[in-house]
Tab-separated table of C-alpha atoms and ligand atoms in Angstrom:
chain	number	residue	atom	x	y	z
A	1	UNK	CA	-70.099	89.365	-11.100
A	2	UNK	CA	-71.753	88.028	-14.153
A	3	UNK	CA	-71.379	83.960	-15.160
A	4	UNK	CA	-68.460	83.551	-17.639
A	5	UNK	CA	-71.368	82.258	-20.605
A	6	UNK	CA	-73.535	84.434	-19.809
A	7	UNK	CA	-73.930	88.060	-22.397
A	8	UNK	CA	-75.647	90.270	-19.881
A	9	UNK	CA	-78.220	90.195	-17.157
A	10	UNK	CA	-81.928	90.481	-18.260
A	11	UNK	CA	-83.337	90.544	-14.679
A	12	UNK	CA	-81.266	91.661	-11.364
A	13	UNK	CA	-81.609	90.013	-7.975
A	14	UNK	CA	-82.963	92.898	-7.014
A	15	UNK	CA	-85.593	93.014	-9.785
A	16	UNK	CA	-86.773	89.750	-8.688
A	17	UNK	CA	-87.446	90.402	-4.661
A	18	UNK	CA	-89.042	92.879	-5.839
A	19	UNK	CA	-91.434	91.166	-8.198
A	20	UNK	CA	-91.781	88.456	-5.598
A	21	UNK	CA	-93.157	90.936	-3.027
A	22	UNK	CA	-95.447	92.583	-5.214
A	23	UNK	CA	-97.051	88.895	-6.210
A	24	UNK	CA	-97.317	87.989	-2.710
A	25	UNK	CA	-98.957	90.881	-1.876
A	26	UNK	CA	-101.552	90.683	-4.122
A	27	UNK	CA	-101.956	86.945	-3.522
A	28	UNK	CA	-102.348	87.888	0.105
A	29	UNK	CA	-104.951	90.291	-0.397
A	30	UNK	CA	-106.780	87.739	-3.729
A	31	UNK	CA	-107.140	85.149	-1.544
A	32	UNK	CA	-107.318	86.678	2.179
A	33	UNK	CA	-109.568	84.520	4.649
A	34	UNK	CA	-109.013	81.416	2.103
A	35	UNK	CA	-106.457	78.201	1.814
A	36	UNK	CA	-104.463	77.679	-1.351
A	37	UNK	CA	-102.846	74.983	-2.857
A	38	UNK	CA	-99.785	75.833	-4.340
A	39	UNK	CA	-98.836	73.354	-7.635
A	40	UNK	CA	-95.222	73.926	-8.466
A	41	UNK	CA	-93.887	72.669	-12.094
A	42	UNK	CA	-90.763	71.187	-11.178
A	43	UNK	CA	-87.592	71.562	-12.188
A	44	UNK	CA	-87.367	75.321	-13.206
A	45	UNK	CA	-89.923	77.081	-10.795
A	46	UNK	CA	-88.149	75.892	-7.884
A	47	UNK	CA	-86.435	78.980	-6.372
A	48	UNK	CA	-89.830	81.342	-7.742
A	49	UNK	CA	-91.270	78.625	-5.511
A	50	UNK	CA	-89.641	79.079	-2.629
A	51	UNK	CA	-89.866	82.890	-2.589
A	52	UNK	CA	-93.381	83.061	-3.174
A	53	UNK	CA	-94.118	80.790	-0.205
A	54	UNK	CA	-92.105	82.630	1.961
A	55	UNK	CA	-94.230	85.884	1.376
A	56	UNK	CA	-97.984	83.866	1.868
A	57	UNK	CA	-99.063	84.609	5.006
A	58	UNK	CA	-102.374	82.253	4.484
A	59	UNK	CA	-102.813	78.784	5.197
A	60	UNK	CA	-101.591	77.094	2.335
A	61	UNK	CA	-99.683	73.602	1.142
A	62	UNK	CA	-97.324	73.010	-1.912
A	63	UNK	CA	-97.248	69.785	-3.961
A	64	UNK	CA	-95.359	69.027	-6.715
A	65	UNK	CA	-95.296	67.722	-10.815
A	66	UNK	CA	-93.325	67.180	-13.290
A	67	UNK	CA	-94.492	67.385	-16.297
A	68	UNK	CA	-93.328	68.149	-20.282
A	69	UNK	CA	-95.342	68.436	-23.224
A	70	UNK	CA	-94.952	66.881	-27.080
A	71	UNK	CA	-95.932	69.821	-29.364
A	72	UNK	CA	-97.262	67.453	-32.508
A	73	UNK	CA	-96.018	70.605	-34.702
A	74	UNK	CA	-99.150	70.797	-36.709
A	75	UNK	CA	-100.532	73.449	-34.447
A	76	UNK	CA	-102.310	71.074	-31.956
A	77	UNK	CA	-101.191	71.142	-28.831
A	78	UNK	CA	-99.974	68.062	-28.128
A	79	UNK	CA	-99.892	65.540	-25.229
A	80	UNK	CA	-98.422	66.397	-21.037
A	81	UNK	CA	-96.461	63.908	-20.544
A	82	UNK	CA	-96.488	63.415	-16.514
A	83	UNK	CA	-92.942	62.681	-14.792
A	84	UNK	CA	-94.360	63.323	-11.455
A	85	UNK	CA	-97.769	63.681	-10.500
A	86	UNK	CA	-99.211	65.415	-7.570
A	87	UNK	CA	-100.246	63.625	-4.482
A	88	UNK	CA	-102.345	65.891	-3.088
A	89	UNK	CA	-106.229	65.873	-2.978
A	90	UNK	CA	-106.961	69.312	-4.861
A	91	UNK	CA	-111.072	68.744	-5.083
A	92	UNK	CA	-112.803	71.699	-3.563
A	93	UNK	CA	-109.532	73.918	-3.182
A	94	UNK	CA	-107.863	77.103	-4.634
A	95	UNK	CA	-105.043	76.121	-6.575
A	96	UNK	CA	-102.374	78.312	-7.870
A	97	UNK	CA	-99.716	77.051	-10.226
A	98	UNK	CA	-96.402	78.113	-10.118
A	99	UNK	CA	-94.294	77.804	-13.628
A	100	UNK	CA	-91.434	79.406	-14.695
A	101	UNK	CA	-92.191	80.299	-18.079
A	102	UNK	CA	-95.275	80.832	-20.179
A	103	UNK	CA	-94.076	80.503	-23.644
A	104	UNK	CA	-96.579	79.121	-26.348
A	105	UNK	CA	-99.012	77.564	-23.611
A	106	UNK	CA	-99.052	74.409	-24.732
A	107	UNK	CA	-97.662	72.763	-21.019
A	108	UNK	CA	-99.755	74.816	-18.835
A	109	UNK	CA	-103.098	74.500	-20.923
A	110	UNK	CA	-102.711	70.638	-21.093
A	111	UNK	CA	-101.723	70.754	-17.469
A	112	UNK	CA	-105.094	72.763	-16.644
A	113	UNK	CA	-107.586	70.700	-18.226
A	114	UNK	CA	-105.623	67.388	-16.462
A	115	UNK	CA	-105.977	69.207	-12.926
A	116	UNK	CA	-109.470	70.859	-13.987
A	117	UNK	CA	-110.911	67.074	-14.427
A	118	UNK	CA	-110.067	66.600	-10.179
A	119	UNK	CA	-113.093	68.701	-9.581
A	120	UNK	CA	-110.388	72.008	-7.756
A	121	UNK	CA	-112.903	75.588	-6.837
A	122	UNK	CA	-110.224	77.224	-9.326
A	123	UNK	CA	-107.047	77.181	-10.881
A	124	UNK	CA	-104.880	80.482	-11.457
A	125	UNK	CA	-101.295	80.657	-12.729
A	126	UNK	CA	-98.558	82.589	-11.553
A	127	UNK	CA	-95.578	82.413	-14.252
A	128	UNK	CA	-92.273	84.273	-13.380
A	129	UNK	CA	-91.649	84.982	-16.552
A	130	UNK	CA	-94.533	85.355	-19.266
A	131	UNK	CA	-93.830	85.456	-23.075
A	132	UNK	CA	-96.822	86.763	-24.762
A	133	UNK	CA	-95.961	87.351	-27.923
A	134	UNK	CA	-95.027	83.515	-28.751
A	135	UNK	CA	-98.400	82.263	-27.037
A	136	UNK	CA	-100.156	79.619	-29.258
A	137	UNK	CA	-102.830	78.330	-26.768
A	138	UNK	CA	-105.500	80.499	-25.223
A	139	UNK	CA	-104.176	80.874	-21.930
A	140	UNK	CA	-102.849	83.548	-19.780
A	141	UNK	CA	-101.327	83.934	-16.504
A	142	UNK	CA	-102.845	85.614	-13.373
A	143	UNK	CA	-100.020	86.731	-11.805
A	144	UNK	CA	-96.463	87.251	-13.223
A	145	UNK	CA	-93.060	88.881	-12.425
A	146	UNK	CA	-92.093	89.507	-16.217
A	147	UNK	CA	-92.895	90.022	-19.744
A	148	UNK	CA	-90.455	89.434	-22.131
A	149	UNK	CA	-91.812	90.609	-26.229
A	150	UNK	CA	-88.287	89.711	-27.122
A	151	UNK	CA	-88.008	86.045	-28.645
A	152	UNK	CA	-84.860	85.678	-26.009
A	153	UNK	CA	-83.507	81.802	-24.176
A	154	UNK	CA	-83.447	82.713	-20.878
A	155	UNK	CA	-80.878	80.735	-18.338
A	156	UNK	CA	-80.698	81.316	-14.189
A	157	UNK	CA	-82.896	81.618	-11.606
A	158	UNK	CA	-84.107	77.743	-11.618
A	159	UNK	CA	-83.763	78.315	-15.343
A	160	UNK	CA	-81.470	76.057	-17.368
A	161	UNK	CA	-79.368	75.433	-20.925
A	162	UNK	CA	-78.737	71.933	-20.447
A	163	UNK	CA	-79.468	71.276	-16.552
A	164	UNK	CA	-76.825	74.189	-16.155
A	165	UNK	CA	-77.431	78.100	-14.643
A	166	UNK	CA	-80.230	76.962	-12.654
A	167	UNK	CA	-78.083	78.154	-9.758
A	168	UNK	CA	-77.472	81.755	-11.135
A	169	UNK	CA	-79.482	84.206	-8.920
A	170	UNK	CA	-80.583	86.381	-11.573
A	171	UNK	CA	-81.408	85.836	-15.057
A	172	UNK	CA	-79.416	85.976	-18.060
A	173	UNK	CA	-78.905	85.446	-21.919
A	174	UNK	CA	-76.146	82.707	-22.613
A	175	UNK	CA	-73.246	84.308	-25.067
A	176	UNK	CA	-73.984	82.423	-29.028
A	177	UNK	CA	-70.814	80.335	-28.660
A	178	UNK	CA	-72.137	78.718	-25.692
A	179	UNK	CA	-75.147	77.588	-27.972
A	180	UNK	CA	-73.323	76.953	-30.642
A	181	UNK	CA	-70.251	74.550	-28.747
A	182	UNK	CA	-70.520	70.942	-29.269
A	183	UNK	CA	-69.927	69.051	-26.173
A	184	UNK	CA	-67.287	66.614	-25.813
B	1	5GP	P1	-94.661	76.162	-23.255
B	1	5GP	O1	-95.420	77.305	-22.634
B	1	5GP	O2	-94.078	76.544	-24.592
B	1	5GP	O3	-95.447	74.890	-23.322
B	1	5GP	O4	-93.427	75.745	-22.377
B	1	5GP	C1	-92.836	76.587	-21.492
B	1	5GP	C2	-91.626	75.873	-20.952
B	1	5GP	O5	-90.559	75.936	-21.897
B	1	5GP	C3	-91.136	76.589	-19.724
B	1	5GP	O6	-91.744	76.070	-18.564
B	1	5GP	C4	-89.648	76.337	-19.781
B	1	5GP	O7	-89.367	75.120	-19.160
B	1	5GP	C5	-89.349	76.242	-21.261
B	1	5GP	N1	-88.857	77.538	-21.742
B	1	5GP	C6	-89.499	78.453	-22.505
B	1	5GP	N2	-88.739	79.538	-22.737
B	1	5GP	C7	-87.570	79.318	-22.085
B	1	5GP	C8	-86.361	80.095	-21.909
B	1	5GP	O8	-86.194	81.230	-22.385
B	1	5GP	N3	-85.391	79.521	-21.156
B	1	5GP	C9	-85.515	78.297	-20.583
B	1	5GP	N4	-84.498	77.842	-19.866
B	1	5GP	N5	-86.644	77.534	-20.717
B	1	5GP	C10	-87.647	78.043	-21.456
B	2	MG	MG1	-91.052	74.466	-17.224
């Protein structure tokens, strides 16, 4: 059963165990014999989080940030703005970020050259969802469970429209009156 605001699902349940396994695979086999450091960007990549741990079978630790970034809409990229930083020590280690979305790049490029300056071996991303076509910053992701070409605002699995369908274990596109509906 589909949400009440929600138009139609985008990605199944299904569709995502499945994407989850095949990126835990071939992390298993990328980084066999080695120890990674897992970065999650809190809040959305939360459940992608949790599924992709589940399927490491290396050594490995997860830490967590919170971070947003100010686009200064002249086509810079703006400043990360850090909510929560990690507390780890990354120098020397493998670190794989886990994000939600990769939209125009401007969070996760910021967020590279912050983490780059603590002297880590390497830094790869792993995106659930990657939208190419609105990329603005050279960046791209390593390892992803879907493209989306289609310019759509995508709610549910650790997803959100105002702090709400994070909980919805698929992912969907909201119906326009929900967009549209002033609250109060
Ligand atoms: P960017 O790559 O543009 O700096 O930022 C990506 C962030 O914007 C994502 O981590 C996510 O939080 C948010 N975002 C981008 N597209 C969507 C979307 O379709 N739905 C939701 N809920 N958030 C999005
Ligand atoms: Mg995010």
């Amino acid at each position: 059963m589909i949400n009440k605001d929600c138009e139609r699902i985008v990605v199944s349940e299904k569709e995502i165990a499945e994407a989850v396994e095949r990126i835990g695979k071939q992390i298993n086999t990328d980084y066999a014999g080695e120890e990674i450091t897992f970065i999650s960007i809190l809040n959305g990549s939360y459940p992608f989080t949790a599924d992709i741990l589940r399927k490491i079978d290396l050594d490995c630790t997860v830490d967590f940030m919170q971070v947003s970034s100010y686009g200064s809409g002249t086509g810079s990229s703006g400043t990360l703005n850090i909510k929560r930083d990690i507390s780890a020590d990354i120098r020397g280690k493998h670190v794989i970020l886990l994000e939600d979305i990769l939209d125009t790049g401007f969070t996760l490029s910021n967020l590279v050259k912050y983490l780059a300056e603590k002297g880590p071996a390497d830094i790869k991303i792993c995106t659930f969802i990657d939208k190419p076509a609105r990329r603005r910053e050279e960046i791209s992701a390593d390892y992803y469970g879907f493209l989306f070409d289609e310019d759509l605002f995508l709610v549910g699995y650790g997803l959100d429209y105002n702090q709400k369908y994070r909980n919805l274990p698929y992912v969907a596109v909201l119906k326009p009156e929900i967009y549209t509906k002033t609250t109060d």
